């Protein structure tokens, strides 16, 4: 195969090379926003050729979505792989304060660009909601379902409503008031709002 | 004064005329976003001359901020003028579901543009936070303070954290999941999350 004869003229995009390109895409997204992000700019940032990018991604929608998914894949915060700390409080802190969580700088920096893209680009909005957000929400719901099963939270808790609330409260503070998410803020929201709303009056771990 | 001799060549911008221009600004904001909003486009929408606009506003930052404030001034949802329904639940529904609230269409339509402008334009972000958001947050906090004073909510409720939570949860659902704010959703968040977090286990009005 020609890829083996001329590895540099036909690089395969996978493994560490793929990761570099996806991280470059996230960086460019945070820097210039979605509107102004181009395949060219990402290629330049990743020191790759534009042709290399196009061999793997057909355009910027999928490149950016993959970059956002990549960030989450490195973490365990998905329906399949949530860490079980034994308490809802521990699970939430683990999910929201780790890599790919809300305290993660590249993630949060890109979020302004993501919100703009959602309001302006219906194709991106659809791809983001189904490919990035849905697994994230499912992961969050799984934590609450598990807590309900072990009797830690009220049996009638509306998980559909409560599971996304933590992210909503924290991101609202970030965008509207300019307060960056910290572990202390997230713990505070969990202890003051999420757990009381779930009927956990005395958090098991403090 | 020449303004009285030639009223049409030097229109004073106030009253219903001001309101028309501010409503036009809000409509243009929702249509094209903050980046692409120009004094020209607003003038055209309001059937006013650009000169008329510049007599009253020195640029688009203040025009848009005034348009957003105007929307709130028509409503009572400010620190000075919150309606007292007698319960926190009633007060919150009144504040969030009335004109200028989260169920108000022009308000919510403009919000995507506002978020984008906040992340891209530091001058707008500062003006929005101090002139539009701060009075709104103060109004929301006043409702919780009043509830605390009459012993309706726990004395140790962190109002700074809880007062903006309702808007955060509802706007997060709107932007990320695409769910438009409705009175039913807002009541649900109040009953399932806000009141339990405030220690009101049995809402006084249902």
PDB file of C-alpha atoms in Angstrom, chain B residues 2 11 17 27 39 50 62-63 66 83 114 117 120 128 142 155 158 174 178 191-192 199 201:
ATOM      1  CA  UNK B   2     -35.500  75.084  16.138  1.00  0.00           C
ATOM      2  CA  UNK B  11     -37.219  64.756  16.230  1.00  0.00           C
ATOM      3  CA  UNK B  17     -40.986  56.912  19.462  1.00  0.00           C
ATOM      4  CA  UNK B  27     -35.922  42.679  16.820  1.00  0.00           C
ATOM      5  CA  UNK B  39     -27.419  51.617  13.797  1.00  0.00           C
ATOM      6  CA  UNK B  50     -29.755  57.240  11.463  1.00  0.00           C
ATOM      7  CA  UNK B  62     -25.805  51.641  24.634  1.00  0.00           C
ATOM      8  CA  UNK B  63     -28.689  51.278  22.172  1.00  0.00           C
ATOM      9  CA  UNK B  66     -31.241  50.445  26.608  1.00  0.00           C
ATOM     10  CA  UNK B  83     -44.822  42.357  43.170  1.00  0.00           C
ATOM     11  CA  UNK B 114     -26.717  38.421  23.967  1.00  0.00           C
ATOM     12  CA  UNK B 117     -22.019  39.358  22.356  1.00  0.00           C
ATOM     13  CA  UNK B 120     -16.983  38.411  22.095  1.00  0.00           C
ATOM     14  CA  UNK B 128     -24.879  44.123  30.163  1.00  0.00           C
ATOM     15  CA  UNK B 142     -35.126  40.521  47.054  1.00  0.00           C
ATOM     16  CA  UNK B 155     -32.586  30.899  57.633  1.00  0.00           C
ATOM     17  CA  UNK B 158     -27.418  30.747  50.446  1.00  0.00           C
ATOM     18  CA  UNK B 174     -33.239  26.223  26.228  1.00  0.00           C
ATOM     19  CA  UNK B 178     -33.527  23.524  22.584  1.00  0.00           C
ATOM     20  CA  UNK B 191     -41.513  23.020  42.839  1.00  0.00           C
ATOM     21  CA  UNK B 192     -38.944  20.273  42.236  1.00  0.00           C
ATOM     22  CA  UNK B 199     -36.300  24.146  52.690  1.00  0.00           C
ATOM     23  CA  UNK B 201     -41.095  21.045  51.531  1.00  0.00           C
TER      24      UNK B 201
END
